[in-house]
Amino acid sequence: MRLGLNIGFVFGGDDHLDHLRLVKEAERLGFAVTWAAEAYGSDAATLLTWIAAQTSTIDVGAAVFQIPARTPAMTAMTAATLDRLSNGRFRLGLGVSGPQVSEGWHGVRFGKPLARTREYVAIVNAAMRRETVSFEGDHFTLPLPDGPGKPLKLSIHPLRDHVPVYLAAVGPKNLELAGEIADGWLGILNDPAYLGEQLTHIRTGRETRHEGLDGFDVVASVPVMTGDDLQAAADPIRGYAALYIGGMGSREKNFYNALAVRMGYAEEAKRIQDLYLGKQHRDAMAAVPHGFIDSISLLGGKERMAEKLTAYAEAGATTVALTPFAPTVEQRIADLRTVAEALELAGVGD
């Protein structure tokens, strides 16, 4: 099992410099990859290009490029360019986002996300192989049949003819799709006790291509906070958990709320959502059970974290991508070092 680092977004000020400090420390510690996200603020491609230019060994990954934000051809162009500029260190994470962002920000209908993802990945992969791309699907048609367009081939030569593709997936059918068409899965709210259930769906997808999980990267995204007081260590993560369970989507369609329900927190998930959508954000944060936060996080000291890392490895995670929640960059760097020591103590590192 390898370690990764989630650096999230750029919000303004000097936070991008803090991100760079964290990535350079992660690279020094031997982390495999750093992941950057996007929602409706900073984009991932620009941040990853900037990071790649100032590092040499750590991979840079999109977690995720939003499918409604880019045509498949544009994603292939960006992936090929990043692969070339990073000397083969780019990983392409993709996700459909949610209805609010897809339709409210990008103006793209959210319907049939699985079918759109399947077609999208097929076009990206064909373009990256530098095929002359012609595609007829329900969601994408290249070239358009009633105009002057003609099939084209990617003009840049990426270092690799296949950049690893990861899908951000939450629901069972999307997990199956990840197993079928991707090289890895970007998970979230990952409890090692529930990871086996999720991997069952991914295995189903792998079976359609007559493959198992060998070589498939199972990336568990895990908040981290050191401290002897476990309750106090969990508190900074409450806002993150409440946002996803309560506010990331509408009452009718929130994939993360549905995930919490499947994980056994049905009543708690409903209460968190009711409070969050009622603008009672502090109460929603307080309503997140400590046990839930503890189950999806690395909390405490090195020895306790070593036990949890062992549990992730035994459950099938191949990468644990850390999201540090300490208030200062110095503390976040210290927490990365603690987890690296914990992985060595656990003896489950690659």
mmCIF file of N, CA, C and O in Angstrom, residues 190-277:
data_model
loop_
_atom_site.group_PDB
_atom_site.id
_atom_site.type_symbol
_atom_site.label_atom_id
_atom_site.label_comp_id
_atom_site.label_asym_id
_atom_site.label_seq_id
_atom_site.Cartn_x
_atom_site.Cartn_y
_atom_site.Cartn_z
ATOM 1 N N ASN A 190 -14.210 6.702 3.268
ATOM 2 C CA ASN A 190 -13.839 5.281 3.225
ATOM 3 C C ASN A 190 -13.574 4.711 4.609
ATOM 4 O O ASN A 190 -12.606 5.070 5.275
ATOM 5 N N ASP A 191 -14.448 3.820 5.035
ATOM 6 C CA ASP A 191 -14.298 3.042 6.254
ATOM 7 C C ASP A 191 -13.766 1.675 5.841
ATOM 8 O O ASP A 191 -14.378 0.997 5.020
ATOM 9 N N PRO A 192 -12.623 1.225 6.390
ATOM 10 C CA PRO A 192 -12.108 -0.083 5.975
ATOM 11 C C PRO A 192 -13.091 -1.219 6.232
ATOM 12 O O PRO A 192 -13.082 -2.215 5.519
ATOM 13 N N ALA A 193 -13.976 -1.052 7.221
ATOM 14 C CA ALA A 193 -14.962 -2.091 7.494
ATOM 15 C C ALA A 193 -16.011 -2.194 6.397
ATOM 16 O O ALA A 193 -16.671 -3.224 6.261
ATOM 17 N N TYR A 194 -16.179 -1.124 5.601
ATOM 18 C CA TYR A 194 -17.166 -1.122 4.516
ATOM 19 C C TYR A 194 -16.511 -1.257 3.146
ATOM 20 O O TYR A 194 -17.192 -1.467 2.150
ATOM 21 N N LEU A 195 -15.197 -1.171 3.109
ATOM 22 C CA LEU A 195 -14.489 -1.185 1.832
ATOM 23 C C LEU A 195 -14.724 -2.489 1.067
ATOM 24 O O LEU A 195 -14.826 -2.494 -0.157
ATOM 25 N N GLY A 196 -14.820 -3.598 1.779
ATOM 26 C CA GLY A 196 -15.046 -4.877 1.117
ATOM 27 C C GLY A 196 -16.341 -4.897 0.329
ATOM 28 O O GLY A 196 -16.406 -5.464 -0.774
ATOM 29 N N GLU A 197 -17.392 -4.285 0.877
ATOM 30 C CA GLU A 197 -18.669 -4.195 0.166
ATOM 31 C C GLU A 197 -18.516 -3.413 -1.126
ATOM 32 O O GLU A 197 -19.051 -3.801 -2.183
ATOM 33 N N GLN A 198 -17.765 -2.315 -1.086
ATOM 34 C CA GLN A 198 -17.557 -1.514 -2.286
ATOM 35 C C GLN A 198 -16.723 -2.270 -3.318
ATOM 36 O O GLN A 198 -17.001 -2.215 -4.522
ATOM 37 N N LEU A 199 -15.721 -2.990 -2.849
ATOM 38 C CA LEU A 199 -14.870 -3.730 -3.780
ATOM 39 C C LEU A 199 -15.611 -4.892 -4.430
ATOM 40 O O LEU A 199 -15.240 -5.331 -5.525
ATOM 41 N N THR A 200 -16.669 -5.378 -3.802
ATOM 42 C CA THR A 200 -17.488 -6.412 -4.436
ATOM 43 C C THR A 200 -18.061 -5.903 -5.752
ATOM 44 O O THR A 200 -18.074 -6.617 -6.767
ATOM 45 N N HIS A 201 -18.522 -4.674 -5.753
ATOM 46 C CA HIS A 201 -19.075 -4.091 -6.980
ATOM 47 C C HIS A 201 -17.970 -3.846 -8.015
ATOM 48 O O HIS A 201 -18.182 -4.058 -9.218
ATOM 49 N N ILE A 202 -16.819 -3.403 -7.559
ATOM 50 C CA ILE A 202 -15.711 -3.181 -8.493
ATOM 51 C C ILE A 202 -15.272 -4.504 -9.115
ATOM 52 O O ILE A 202 -14.999 -4.582 -10.320
ATOM 53 N N ARG A 203 -15.226 -5.554 -8.313
ATOM 54 C CA ARG A 203 -14.868 -6.873 -8.854
ATOM 55 C C ARG A 203 -15.847 -7.312 -9.933
ATOM 56 O O ARG A 203 -15.456 -7.923 -10.930
ATOM 57 N N THR A 204 -17.126 -7.020 -9.731
ATOM 58 C CA THR A 204 -18.126 -7.367 -10.745
ATOM 59 C C THR A 204 -17.793 -6.694 -12.069
ATOM 60 O O THR A 204 -17.887 -7.306 -13.144
ATOM 61 N N GLY A 205 -17.379 -5.440 -11.988
ATOM 62 C CA GLY A 205 -16.975 -4.751 -13.202
ATOM 63 C C GLY A 205 -15.717 -5.327 -13.815
ATOM 64 O O GLY A 205 -15.612 -5.449 -15.048
ATOM 65 N N ARG A 206 -14.771 -5.710 -12.975
ATOM 66 C CA ARG A 206 -13.529 -6.296 -13.491
ATOM 67 C C ARG A 206 -13.799 -7.624 -14.196
ATOM 68 O O ARG A 206 -13.119 -7.975 -15.172
ATOM 69 N N GLU A 207 -14.778 -8.365 -13.721
ATOM 70 C CA GLU A 207 -15.092 -9.663 -14.313
ATOM 71 C C GLU A 207 -15.564 -9.530 -15.752
ATOM 72 O O GLU A 207 -15.365 -10.451 -16.558
ATOM 73 N N THR A 208 -16.165 -8.406 -16.099
ATOM 74 C CA THR A 208 -16.623 -8.230 -17.476
ATOM 75 C C THR A 208 -15.453 -8.144 -18.448
ATOM 76 O O THR A 208 -15.635 -8.383 -19.650
ATOM 77 N N ARG A 209 -14.259 -7.807 -17.939
ATOM 78 C CA ARG A 209 -13.065 -7.790 -18.794
ATOM 79 C C ARG A 209 -12.135 -8.943 -18.447
ATOM 80 O O ARG A 209 -10.959 -8.937 -18.827
ATOM 81 N N HIS A 210 -12.676 -9.920 -17.693
ATOM 82 C CA HIS A 210 -11.957 -11.148 -17.337
ATOM 83 C C HIS A 210 -10.661 -10.836 -16.585
ATOM 84 O O HIS A 210 -9.616 -11.440 -16.824
ATOM 85 N N GLU A 211 -10.757 -9.882 -15.663
ATOM 86 C CA GLU A 211 -9.621 -9.504 -14.836
ATOM 87 C C GLU A 211 -10.052 -9.419 -13.379
ATOM 88 O O GLU A 211 -11.236 -9.236 -13.081
ATOM 89 N N GLY A 212 -9.072 -9.549 -12.492
ATOM 90 C CA GLY A 212 -9.317 -9.349 -11.081
ATOM 91 C C GLY A 212 -8.852 -7.967 -10.654
ATOM 92 O O GLY A 212 -8.681 -7.062 -11.473
ATOM 93 N N LEU A 213 -8.605 -7.826 -9.368
ATOM 94 C CA LEU A 213 -8.194 -6.534 -8.824
ATOM 95 C C LEU A 213 -6.692 -6.298 -8.903
ATOM 96 O O LEU A 213 -6.229 -5.201 -8.582
ATOM 97 N N ASP A 214 -5.920 -7.301 -9.321
ATOM 98 C CA ASP A 214 -4.474 -7.105 -9.447
ATOM 99 C C ASP A 214 -4.187 -5.973 -10.432
ATOM 100 O O ASP A 214 -4.670 -5.984 -11.572
ATOM 101 N N GLY A 215 -3.409 -5.006 -9.985
ATOM 102 C CA GLY A 215 -3.064 -3.875 -10.832
ATOM 103 C C GLY A 215 -4.076 -2.749 -10.817
ATOM 104 O O GLY A 215 -3.833 -1.691 -11.405
ATOM 105 N N PHE A 216 -5.210 -2.959 -10.160
ATOM 106 C CA PHE A 216 -6.240 -1.921 -10.059
ATOM 107 C C PHE A 216 -5.984 -1.131 -8.778
ATOM 108 O O PHE A 216 -5.881 -1.691 -7.696
ATOM 109 N N ASP A 217 -5.886 0.192 -8.894
ATOM 110 C CA ASP A 217 -5.522 1.041 -7.763
ATOM 111 C C ASP A 217 -6.773 1.455 -6.990
ATOM 112 O O ASP A 217 -7.623 2.191 -7.507
ATOM 113 N N VAL A 218 -6.877 0.984 -5.770
ATOM 114 C CA VAL A 218 -7.991 1.322 -4.888
ATOM 115 C C VAL A 218 -7.533 2.457 -3.973
ATOM 116 O O VAL A 218 -6.750 2.245 -3.050
ATOM 117 N N VAL A 219 -8.000 3.661 -4.265
ATOM 118 C CA VAL A 219 -7.534 4.854 -3.556
ATOM 119 C C VAL A 219 -8.578 5.257 -2.519
ATOM 120 O O VAL A 219 -9.676 5.711 -2.865
ATOM 121 N N ALA A 220 -8.230 5.082 -1.258
ATOM 122 C CA ALA A 220 -9.093 5.521 -0.162
ATOM 123 C C ALA A 220 -8.685 6.922 0.258
ATOM 124 O O ALA A 220 -7.525 7.155 0.610
ATOM 125 N N SER A 221 -9.615 7.862 0.199
ATOM 126 C CA SER A 221 -9.350 9.236 0.613
ATOM 127 C C SER A 221 -9.646 9.352 2.098
ATOM 128 O O SER A 221 -10.782 9.122 2.532
ATOM 129 N N VAL A 222 -8.630 9.740 2.884
ATOM 130 C CA VAL A 222 -8.722 9.618 4.339
ATOM 131 C C VAL A 222 -8.284 10.916 5.023
ATOM 132 O O VAL A 222 -7.127 11.317 4.902
ATOM 133 N N PRO A 223 -9.182 11.583 5.768
ATOM 134 C CA PRO A 223 -8.763 12.719 6.595
ATOM 135 C C PRO A 223 -7.776 12.267 7.670
ATOM 136 O O PRO A 223 -7.849 11.129 8.155
ATOM 137 N N VAL A 224 -6.852 13.156 8.045
ATOM 138 C CA VAL A 224 -5.873 12.820 9.069
ATOM 139 C C VAL A 224 -5.727 13.983 10.046
ATOM 140 O O VAL A 224 -5.679 15.145 9.640
ATOM 141 N N MET A 225 -5.676 13.629 11.337
ATOM 142 C CA MET A 225 -5.486 14.619 12.390
ATOM 143 C C MET A 225 -4.871 13.924 13.598
ATOM 144 O O MET A 225 -5.446 12.984 14.151
ATOM 145 N N THR A 226 -3.680 14.335 13.980
ATOM 146 C CA THR A 226 -3.016 13.747 15.134
ATOM 147 C C THR A 226 -3.498 14.428 16.410
ATOM 148 O O THR A 226 -4.042 15.533 16.385
ATOM 149 N N GLY A 227 -3.283 13.733 17.525
ATOM 150 C CA GLY A 227 -3.648 14.308 18.830
ATOM 151 C C GLY A 227 -4.045 13.219 19.801
ATOM 152 O O GLY A 227 -4.633 12.195 19.413
ATOM 153 N N ASP A 228 -3.743 13.441 21.078
ATOM 154 C CA ASP A 228 -4.083 12.457 22.109
ATOM 155 C C ASP A 228 -5.577 12.430 22.407
ATOM 156 O O ASP A 228 -6.132 11.395 22.781
ATOM 157 N N ASP A 229 -6.243 13.576 22.289
ATOM 158 C CA ASP A 229 -7.684 13.677 22.529
ATOM 159 C C ASP A 229 -8.405 13.378 21.219
ATOM 160 O O ASP A 229 -8.450 14.207 20.309
ATOM 161 N N LEU A 230 -8.993 12.198 21.112
ATOM 162 C CA LEU A 230 -9.604 11.779 19.844
ATOM 163 C C LEU A 230 -10.814 12.623 19.494
ATOM 164 O O LEU A 230 -11.079 12.883 18.315
ATOM 165 N N GLN A 231 -11.579 13.042 20.492
ATOM 166 C CA GLN A 231 -12.723 13.905 20.221
ATOM 167 C C GLN A 231 -12.264 15.228 19.617
ATOM 168 O O GLN A 231 -12.834 15.715 18.638
ATOM 169 N N ALA A 232 -11.231 15.811 20.206
ATOM 170 C CA ALA A 232 -10.708 17.084 19.695
ATOM 171 C C ALA A 232 -10.098 16.895 18.315
ATOM 172 O O ALA A 232 -10.209 17.780 17.450
ATOM 173 N N ALA A 233 -9.450 15.757 18.075
ATOM 174 C CA ALA A 233 -8.857 15.499 16.760
ATOM 175 C C ALA A 233 -9.934 15.374 15.689
ATOM 176 O O ALA A 233 -9.728 15.754 14.533
ATOM 177 N N ALA A 234 -11.100 14.855 16.067
ATOM 178 C CA ALA A 234 -12.176 14.660 15.092
ATOM 179 C C ALA A 234 -12.896 15.951 14.754
ATOM 180 O O ALA A 234 -13.463 16.079 13.654
ATOM 181 N N ASP A 235 -12.884 16.914 15.657
ATOM 182 C CA ASP A 235 -13.701 18.119 15.474
ATOM 183 C C ASP A 235 -13.413 18.879 14.180
ATOM 184 O O ASP A 235 -14.352 19.327 13.508
ATOM 185 N N PRO A 236 -12.137 19.068 13.763
ATOM 186 C CA PRO A 236 -11.905 19.801 12.512
ATOM 187 C C PRO A 236 -12.462 19.101 11.270
ATOM 188 O O PRO A 236 -12.622 19.733 10.225
ATOM 189 N N ILE A 237 -12.755 17.810 11.386
ATOM 190 C CA ILE A 237 -13.244 17.037 10.239
ATOM 191 C C ILE A 237 -14.764 17.089 10.150
ATOM 192 O O ILE A 237 -15.359 16.695 9.143
ATOM 193 N N ARG A 238 -15.411 17.610 11.197
ATOM 194 C CA ARG A 238 -16.872 17.622 11.222
ATOM 195 C C ARG A 238 -17.478 18.420 10.066
ATOM 196 O O ARG A 238 -18.477 18.008 9.467
ATOM 197 N N GLY A 239 -16.887 19.566 9.758
ATOM 198 C CA GLY A 239 -17.426 20.385 8.678
ATOM 199 C C GLY A 239 -17.369 19.683 7.337
ATOM 200 O O GLY A 239 -18.296 19.770 6.518
ATOM 201 N N TYR A 240 -16.276 18.972 7.103
ATOM 202 C CA TYR A 240 -16.093 18.195 5.864
ATOM 203 C C TYR A 240 -17.157 17.108 5.759
ATOM 204 O O TYR A 240 -17.821 16.965 4.713
ATOM 205 N N ALA A 241 -17.361 16.357 6.844
ATOM 206 C CA ALA A 241 -18.343 15.280 6.817
ATOM 207 C C ALA A 241 -19.757 15.819 6.669
ATOM 208 O O ALA A 241 -20.569 15.277 5.904
ATOM 209 N N ALA A 242 -20.073 16.907 7.379
ATOM 210 C CA ALA A 242 -21.415 17.477 7.306
ATOM 211 C C ALA A 242 -21.707 18.021 5.914
ATOM 212 O O ALA A 242 -22.829 17.898 5.412
ATOM 213 N N LEU A 243 -20.704 18.637 5.287
ATOM 214 C CA LEU A 243 -20.893 19.175 3.940
ATOM 215 C C LEU A 243 -21.264 18.070 2.964
ATOM 216 O O LEU A 243 -22.217 18.207 2.177
ATOM 217 N N TYR A 244 -20.526 16.964 2.997
ATOM 218 C CA TYR A 244 -20.793 15.894 2.045
ATOM 219 C C TYR A 244 -22.119 15.203 2.334
ATOM 220 O O TYR A 244 -22.942 14.994 1.433
ATOM 221 N N ILE A 245 -22.343 14.848 3.593
ATOM 222 C CA ILE A 245 -23.570 14.116 3.924
ATOM 223 C C ILE A 245 -24.793 15.009 3.830
ATOM 224 O O ILE A 245 -25.861 14.585 3.386
ATOM 225 N N GLY A 246 -24.643 16.279 4.216
ATOM 226 C CA GLY A 246 -25.801 17.153 4.297
ATOM 227 C C GLY A 246 -26.000 18.100 3.143
ATOM 228 O O GLY A 246 -27.139 18.441 2.805
ATOM 229 N N GLY A 247 -24.908 18.559 2.529
ATOM 230 C CA GLY A 247 -25.041 19.657 1.590
ATOM 231 C C GLY A 247 -24.522 19.431 0.194
ATOM 232 O O GLY A 247 -24.652 20.313 -0.664
ATOM 233 N N MET A 248 -23.916 18.281 -0.076
ATOM 234 C CA MET A 248 -23.331 18.053 -1.395
ATOM 235 C C MET A 248 -24.375 17.419 -2.302
ATOM 236 O O MET A 248 -24.378 16.214 -2.570
ATOM 237 N N GLY A 249 -25.287 18.267 -2.758
ATOM 238 C CA GLY A 249 -26.389 17.788 -3.567
ATOM 239 C C GLY A 249 -27.708 18.232 -2.978
ATOM 240 O O GLY A 249 -27.766 18.945 -1.977
ATOM 241 N N SER A 250 -28.792 17.817 -3.597
ATOM 242 C CA SER A 250 -30.128 18.174 -3.133
ATOM 243 C C SER A 250 -30.647 17.095 -2.183
ATOM 244 O O SER A 250 -30.031 16.043 -2.007
ATOM 245 N N ARG A 251 -31.806 17.372 -1.590
ATOM 246 C CA ARG A 251 -32.415 16.366 -0.721
ATOM 247 C C ARG A 251 -32.743 15.090 -1.499
ATOM 248 O O ARG A 251 -32.628 13.984 -0.967
ATOM 249 N N GLU A 252 -33.106 15.259 -2.766
ATOM 250 C CA GLU A 252 -33.495 14.097 -3.564
ATOM 251 C C GLU A 252 -32.301 13.340 -4.122
ATOM 252 O O GLU A 252 -32.400 12.139 -4.407
ATOM 253 N N LYS A 253 -31.161 14.009 -4.314
ATOM 254 C CA LYS A 253 -30.018 13.341 -4.936
ATOM 255 C C LYS A 253 -28.731 13.816 -4.281
ATOM 256 O O LYS A 253 -28.149 14.830 -4.675
ATOM 257 N N ASN A 254 -28.307 13.110 -3.273
ATOM 258 C CA ASN A 254 -27.024 13.337 -2.619
ATOM 259 C C ASN A 254 -26.355 11.977 -2.481
ATOM 260 O O ASN A 254 -26.737 11.157 -1.640
ATOM 261 N N PHE A 255 -25.367 11.717 -3.334
ATOM 262 C CA PHE A 255 -24.729 10.403 -3.381
ATOM 263 C C PHE A 255 -24.036 10.068 -2.065
ATOM 264 O O PHE A 255 -23.982 8.900 -1.659
ATOM 265 N N TYR A 256 -23.509 11.069 -1.388
ATOM 266 C CA TYR A 256 -22.751 10.840 -0.164
ATOM 267 C C TYR A 256 -23.680 10.562 1.011
ATOM 268 O O TYR A 256 -23.357 9.765 1.894
ATOM 269 N N ASN A 257 -24.831 11.205 1.002
ATOM 270 C CA ASN A 257 -25.840 10.890 2.011
ATOM 271 C C ASN A 257 -26.300 9.445 1.850
ATOM 272 O O ASN A 257 -26.421 8.703 2.839
ATOM 273 N N ALA A 258 -26.523 9.044 0.602
ATOM 274 C CA ALA A 258 -26.932 7.658 0.344
ATOM 275 C C ALA A 258 -25.839 6.677 0.777
ATOM 276 O O ALA A 258 -26.134 5.584 1.275
ATOM 277 N N LEU A 259 -24.583 7.070 0.603
ATOM 278 C CA LEU A 259 -23.478 6.225 1.044
ATOM 279 C C LEU A 259 -23.500 6.070 2.555
ATOM 280 O O LEU A 259 -23.330 4.953 3.076
ATOM 281 N N ALA A 260 -23.704 7.172 3.282
ATOM 282 C CA ALA A 260 -23.764 7.091 4.741
ATOM 283 C C ALA A 260 -24.903 6.185 5.187
ATOM 284 O O ALA A 260 -24.770 5.442 6.170
ATOM 285 N N VAL A 261 -26.013 6.228 4.466
ATOM 286 C CA VAL A 261 -27.134 5.343 4.777
ATOM 287 C C VAL A 261 -26.712 3.885 4.600
ATOM 288 O O VAL A 261 -26.967 3.025 5.466
ATOM 289 N N ARG A 262 -26.041 3.576 3.484
ATOM 290 C CA ARG A 262 -25.592 2.197 3.244
ATOM 291 C C ARG A 262 -24.569 1.758 4.277
ATOM 292 O O ARG A 262 -24.448 0.559 4.566
ATOM 293 N N MET A 263 -23.829 2.699 4.840
ATOM 294 C CA MET A 263 -22.832 2.377 5.847
ATOM 295 C C MET A 263 -23.440 2.181 7.234
ATOM 296 O O MET A 263 -22.728 1.879 8.184
ATOM 297 N N GLY A 264 -24.772 2.375 7.350
ATOM 298 C CA GLY A 264 -25.438 2.111 8.614
ATOM 299 C C GLY A 264 -25.810 3.335 9.422
ATOM 300 O O GLY A 264 -26.168 3.219 10.597
ATOM 301 N N TYR A 265 -25.787 4.503 8.792
ATOM 302 C CA TYR A 265 -26.076 5.751 9.506
ATOM 303 C C TYR A 265 -27.310 6.432 8.923
ATOM 304 O O TYR A 265 -27.307 7.632 8.665
ATOM 305 N N ALA A 266 -28.394 5.689 8.745
ATOM 306 C CA ALA A 266 -29.579 6.228 8.077
ATOM 307 C C ALA A 266 -30.199 7.384 8.860
ATOM 308 O O ALA A 266 -30.471 8.461 8.294
ATOM 309 N N GLU A 267 -30.462 7.190 10.136
ATOM 310 C CA GLU A 267 -31.093 8.246 10.931
ATOM 311 C C GLU A 267 -30.183 9.457 11.052
ATOM 312 O O GLU A 267 -30.631 10.606 10.935
ATOM 313 N N GLU A 268 -28.912 9.197 11.289
ATOM 314 C CA GLU A 268 -27.959 10.298 11.436
ATOM 315 C C GLU A 268 -27.813 11.080 10.129
ATOM 316 O O GLU A 268 -27.734 12.314 10.134
ATOM 317 N N ALA A 269 -27.794 10.363 9.019
ATOM 318 C CA ALA A 269 -27.652 11.033 7.719
ATOM 319 C C ALA A 269 -28.852 11.925 7.434
ATOM 320 O O ALA A 269 -28.699 13.039 6.904
ATOM 321 N N LYS A 270 -30.051 11.469 7.778
ATOM 322 C CA LYS A 270 -31.246 12.290 7.565
ATOM 323 C C LYS A 270 -31.197 13.549 8.423
ATOM 324 O O LYS A 270 -31.501 14.656 7.950
ATOM 325 N N ARG A 271 -30.798 13.392 9.681
ATOM 326 C CA ARG A 271 -30.751 14.552 10.572
ATOM 327 C C ARG A 271 -29.703 15.554 10.099
ATOM 328 O O ARG A 271 -29.940 16.763 10.079
ATOM 329 N N ILE A 272 -28.541 15.058 9.714
ATOM 330 C CA ILE A 272 -27.478 15.954 9.228
ATOM 331 C C ILE A 272 -27.963 16.725 8.007
ATOM 332 O O ILE A 272 -27.764 17.939 7.893
ATOM 333 N N GLN A 273 -28.625 16.034 7.082
ATOM 334 C CA GLN A 273 -29.109 16.693 5.873
ATOM 335 C C GLN A 273 -30.201 17.717 6.189
ATOM 336 O O GLN A 273 -30.199 18.834 5.647
ATOM 337 N N ASP A 274 -31.126 17.352 7.065
ATOM 338 C CA ASP A 274 -32.181 18.287 7.440
ATOM 339 C C ASP A 274 -31.593 19.563 8.024
ATOM 340 O O ASP A 274 -32.019 20.680 7.685
ATOM 341 N N LEU A 275 -30.616 19.410 8.908
ATOM 342 C CA LEU A 275 -30.004 20.575 9.532
ATOM 343 C C LEU A 275 -29.211 21.392 8.533
ATOM 344 O O LEU A 275 -29.289 22.625 8.502
ATOM 345 N N TYR A 276 -28.452 20.716 7.680
ATOM 346 C CA TYR A 276 -27.592 21.435 6.738
ATOM 347 C C TYR A 276 -28.425 22.211 5.720
ATOM 348 O O TYR A 276 -28.157 23.390 5.447
ATOM 349 N N LEU A 277 -29.438 21.557 5.163
ATOM 350 C CA LEU A 277 -30.273 22.235 4.175
ATOM 351 C C LEU A 277 -31.138 23.316 4.816
ATOM 352 O O LEU A 277 -31.607 24.226 4.132
#
